[in-house]
GROMACS .gro file of C-alpha atoms in nm:
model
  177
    1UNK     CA    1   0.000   0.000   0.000
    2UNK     CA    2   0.133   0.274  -0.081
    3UNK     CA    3   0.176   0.609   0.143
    4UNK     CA    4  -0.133   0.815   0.005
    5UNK     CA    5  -0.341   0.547   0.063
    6UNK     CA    6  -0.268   0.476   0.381
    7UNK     CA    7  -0.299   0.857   0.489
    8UNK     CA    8  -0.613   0.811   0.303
    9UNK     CA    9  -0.678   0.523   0.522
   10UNK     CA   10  -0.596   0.658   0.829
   11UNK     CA   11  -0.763   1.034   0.767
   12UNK     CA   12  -1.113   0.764   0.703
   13UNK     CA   13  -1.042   0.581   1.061
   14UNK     CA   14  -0.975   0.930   1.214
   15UNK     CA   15  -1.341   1.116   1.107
   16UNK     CA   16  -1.489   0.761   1.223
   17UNK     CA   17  -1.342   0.770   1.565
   18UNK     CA   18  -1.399   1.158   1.606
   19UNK     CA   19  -1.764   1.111   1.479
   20UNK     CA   20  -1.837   0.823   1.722
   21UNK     CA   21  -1.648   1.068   1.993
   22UNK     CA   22  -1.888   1.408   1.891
   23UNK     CA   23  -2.196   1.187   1.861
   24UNK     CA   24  -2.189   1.054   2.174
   25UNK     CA   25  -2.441   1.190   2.436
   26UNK     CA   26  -2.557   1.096   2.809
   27UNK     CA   27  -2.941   1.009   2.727
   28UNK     CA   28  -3.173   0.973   3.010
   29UNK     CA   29  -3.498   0.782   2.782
   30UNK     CA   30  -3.450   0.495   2.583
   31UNK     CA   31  -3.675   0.252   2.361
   32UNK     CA   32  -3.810  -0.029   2.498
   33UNK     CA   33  -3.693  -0.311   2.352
   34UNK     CA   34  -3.495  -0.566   2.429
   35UNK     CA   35  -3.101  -0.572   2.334
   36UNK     CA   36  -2.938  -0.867   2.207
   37UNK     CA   37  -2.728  -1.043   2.434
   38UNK     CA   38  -2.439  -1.089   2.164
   39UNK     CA   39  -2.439  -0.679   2.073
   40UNK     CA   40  -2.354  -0.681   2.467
   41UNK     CA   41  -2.111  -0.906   2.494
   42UNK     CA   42  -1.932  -0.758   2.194
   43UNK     CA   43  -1.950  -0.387   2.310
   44UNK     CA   44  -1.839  -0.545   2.636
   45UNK     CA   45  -1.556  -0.749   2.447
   46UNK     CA   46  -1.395  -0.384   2.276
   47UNK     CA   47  -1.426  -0.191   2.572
   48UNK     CA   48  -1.238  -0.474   2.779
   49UNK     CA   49  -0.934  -0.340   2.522
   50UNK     CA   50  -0.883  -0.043   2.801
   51UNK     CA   51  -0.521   0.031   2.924
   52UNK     CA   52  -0.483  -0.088   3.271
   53UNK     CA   53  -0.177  -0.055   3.512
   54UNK     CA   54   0.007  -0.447   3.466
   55UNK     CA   55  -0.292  -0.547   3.272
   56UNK     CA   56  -0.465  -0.657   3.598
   57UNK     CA   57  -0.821  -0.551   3.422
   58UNK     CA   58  -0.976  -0.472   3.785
   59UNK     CA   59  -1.302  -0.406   3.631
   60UNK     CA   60  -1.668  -0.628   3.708
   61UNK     CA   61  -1.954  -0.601   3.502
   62UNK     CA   62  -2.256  -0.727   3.574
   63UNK     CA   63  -2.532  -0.695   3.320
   64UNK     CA   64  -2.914  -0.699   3.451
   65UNK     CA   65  -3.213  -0.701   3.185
   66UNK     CA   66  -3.611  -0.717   3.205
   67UNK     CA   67  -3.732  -0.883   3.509
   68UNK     CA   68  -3.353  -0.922   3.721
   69UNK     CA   69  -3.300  -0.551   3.644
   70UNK     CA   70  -3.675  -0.409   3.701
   71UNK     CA   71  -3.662  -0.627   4.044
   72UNK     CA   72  -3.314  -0.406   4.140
   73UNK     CA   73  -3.426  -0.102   4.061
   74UNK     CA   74  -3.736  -0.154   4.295
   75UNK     CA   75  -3.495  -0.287   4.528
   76UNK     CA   76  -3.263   0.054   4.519
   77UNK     CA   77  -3.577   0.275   4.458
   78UNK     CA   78  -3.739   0.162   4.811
   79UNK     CA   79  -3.397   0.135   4.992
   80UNK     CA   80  -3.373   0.487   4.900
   81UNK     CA   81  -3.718   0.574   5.002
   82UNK     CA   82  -3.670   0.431   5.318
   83UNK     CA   83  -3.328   0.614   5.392
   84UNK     CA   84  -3.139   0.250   5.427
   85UNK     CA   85  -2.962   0.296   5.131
   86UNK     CA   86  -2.670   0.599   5.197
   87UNK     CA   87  -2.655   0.906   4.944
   88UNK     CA   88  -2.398   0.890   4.728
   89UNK     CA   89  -2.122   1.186   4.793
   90UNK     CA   90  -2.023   1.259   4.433
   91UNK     CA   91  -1.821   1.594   4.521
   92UNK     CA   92  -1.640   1.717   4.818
   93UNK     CA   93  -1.813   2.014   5.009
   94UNK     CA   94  -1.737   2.265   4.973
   95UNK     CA   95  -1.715   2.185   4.601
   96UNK     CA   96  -1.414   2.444   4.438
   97UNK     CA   97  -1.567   2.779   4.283
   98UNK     CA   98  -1.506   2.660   3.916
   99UNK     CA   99  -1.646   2.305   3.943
  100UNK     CA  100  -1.963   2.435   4.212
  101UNK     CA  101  -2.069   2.714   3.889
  102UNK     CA  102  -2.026   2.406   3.591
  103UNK     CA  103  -2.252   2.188   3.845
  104UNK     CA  104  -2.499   2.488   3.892
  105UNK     CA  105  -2.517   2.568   3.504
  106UNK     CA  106  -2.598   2.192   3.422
  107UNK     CA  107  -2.821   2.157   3.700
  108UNK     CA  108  -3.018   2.492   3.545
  109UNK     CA  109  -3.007   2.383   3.218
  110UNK     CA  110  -3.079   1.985   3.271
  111UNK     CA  111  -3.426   2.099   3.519
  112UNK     CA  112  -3.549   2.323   3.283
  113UNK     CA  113  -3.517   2.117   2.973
  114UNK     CA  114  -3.783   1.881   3.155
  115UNK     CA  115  -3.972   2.161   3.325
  116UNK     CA  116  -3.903   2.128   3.681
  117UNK     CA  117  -3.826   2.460   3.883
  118UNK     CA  118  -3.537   2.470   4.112
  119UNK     CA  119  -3.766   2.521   4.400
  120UNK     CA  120  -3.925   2.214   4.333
  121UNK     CA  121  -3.707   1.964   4.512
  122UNK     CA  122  -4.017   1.701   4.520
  123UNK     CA  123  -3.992   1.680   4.159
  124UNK     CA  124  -3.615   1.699   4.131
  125UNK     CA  125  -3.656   1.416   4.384
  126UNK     CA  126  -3.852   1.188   4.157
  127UNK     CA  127  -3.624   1.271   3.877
  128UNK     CA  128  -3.294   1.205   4.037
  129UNK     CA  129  -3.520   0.840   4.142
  130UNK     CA  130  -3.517   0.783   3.791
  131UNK     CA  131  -3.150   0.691   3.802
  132UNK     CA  132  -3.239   0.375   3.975
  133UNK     CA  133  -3.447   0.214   3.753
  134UNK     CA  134  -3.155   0.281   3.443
  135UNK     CA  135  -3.364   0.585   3.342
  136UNK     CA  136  -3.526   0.284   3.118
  137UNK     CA  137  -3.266   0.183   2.933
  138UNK     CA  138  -3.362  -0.216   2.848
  139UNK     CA  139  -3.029  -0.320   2.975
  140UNK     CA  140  -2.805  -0.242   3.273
  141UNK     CA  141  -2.421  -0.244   3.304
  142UNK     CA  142  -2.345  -0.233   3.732
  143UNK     CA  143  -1.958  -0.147   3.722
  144UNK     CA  144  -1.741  -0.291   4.012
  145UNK     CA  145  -1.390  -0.233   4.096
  146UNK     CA  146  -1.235  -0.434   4.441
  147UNK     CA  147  -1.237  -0.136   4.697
  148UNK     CA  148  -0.819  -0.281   4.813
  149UNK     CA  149  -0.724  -0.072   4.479
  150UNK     CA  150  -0.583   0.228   4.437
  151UNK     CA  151  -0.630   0.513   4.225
  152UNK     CA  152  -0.476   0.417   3.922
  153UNK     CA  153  -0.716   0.095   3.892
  154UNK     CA  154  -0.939   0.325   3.939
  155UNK     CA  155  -0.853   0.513   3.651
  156UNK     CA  156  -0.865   0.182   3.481
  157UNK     CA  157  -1.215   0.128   3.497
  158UNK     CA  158  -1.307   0.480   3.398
  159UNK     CA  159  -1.138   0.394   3.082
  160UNK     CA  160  -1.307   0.067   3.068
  161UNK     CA  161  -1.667   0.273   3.120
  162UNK     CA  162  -1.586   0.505   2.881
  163UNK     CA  163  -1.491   0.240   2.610
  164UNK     CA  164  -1.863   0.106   2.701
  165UNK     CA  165  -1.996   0.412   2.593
  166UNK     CA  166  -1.787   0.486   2.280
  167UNK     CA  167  -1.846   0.091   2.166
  168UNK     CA  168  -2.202   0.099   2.236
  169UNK     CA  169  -2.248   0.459   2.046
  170UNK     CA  170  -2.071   0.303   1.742
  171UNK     CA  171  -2.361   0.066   1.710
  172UNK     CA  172  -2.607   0.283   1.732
  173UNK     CA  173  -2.688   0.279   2.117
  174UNK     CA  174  -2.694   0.514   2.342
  175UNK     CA  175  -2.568   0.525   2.748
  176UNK     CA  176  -2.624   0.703   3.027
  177UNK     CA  177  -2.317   0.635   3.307
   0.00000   0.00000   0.00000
């Protein structure tokens, strides 16, 4: 092959990756139907191409559909309802200027594109809920990572995640992490 082709080449595999990349979006509704169990297992098979520190691949995945996965997000939505289940802390308080105004903007934006005002914390309740049932999606990926690691395995599965959701937007699904 010679050299023009192969920048040709290359320049093709370059828009592709960069197009999967742009296209990719956090969605928060999804179709009903059913995924097939192969399209999982090969989005699952790609993203398990991740870098990790000594190739230990510290990543779990376990995979819940229909009745499993509607039976756990009852399970989370009640344990959260009844205050047994902890609140996540996502962000240390107080949160750093920069970061706290980013959260603040999205928060604006995201609760107004479904119509909920800020002041309404009942209904920002029942949306945030929402994240317990998989928002919908027909198929759920729990990620687990043995808590003895450090950081940098860490790191590892947040590459592994995010090769989910580039492998899974090249074939036409969407995610929501």
């Amino acid at each position: 092959m010679d050299n023009s082709v192969r920048d040709l080449a290359q320049e093709a595999i370059a828009q592709c990756v960069s197009s999967v990349l742009h296209s990719r979006r956090t969605v928060r509704a999804f179709k009903p139907q059913a995924v097939d169990r192969k399209l999982v297992e090969a989005i699952l098979a790609d993203a398990a191409t991740a870098p990790s520190g000594a190739n230990i691949q510290p990543w779990r995945v376990y995979v819940v559909a229909g009745k499993v996965k509607e039976a756990l997000g009852d399970a989370l939505l009640a344990a959260s309802r009844s205050g047994t289940m902890p609140a996540p802390a996502h962000f240390p308080d107080p949160l750093p200027e920069v970061f706290r105004a980013r959260l603040q903007d999205f928060g604006a934006r995201y609760y107004a594109s479904l119509n909920i005002d800020r002041t309404d914390a009942a209904a920002r309740a029942r949306q945030s809920e929402r994240n317990l049932s998989f928002f919908g999606a027909p198929v759920g990926l729990i990620f687990a990572i043995d808590r003895r690691l450090k950081p940098h395995s860490w790191i590892d599965l947040g590459m592994f995640a995010q090769n989910v959701m580039i492998a899974a937007k090249a074939r036409g699904l969407d995610t929501c992490p």
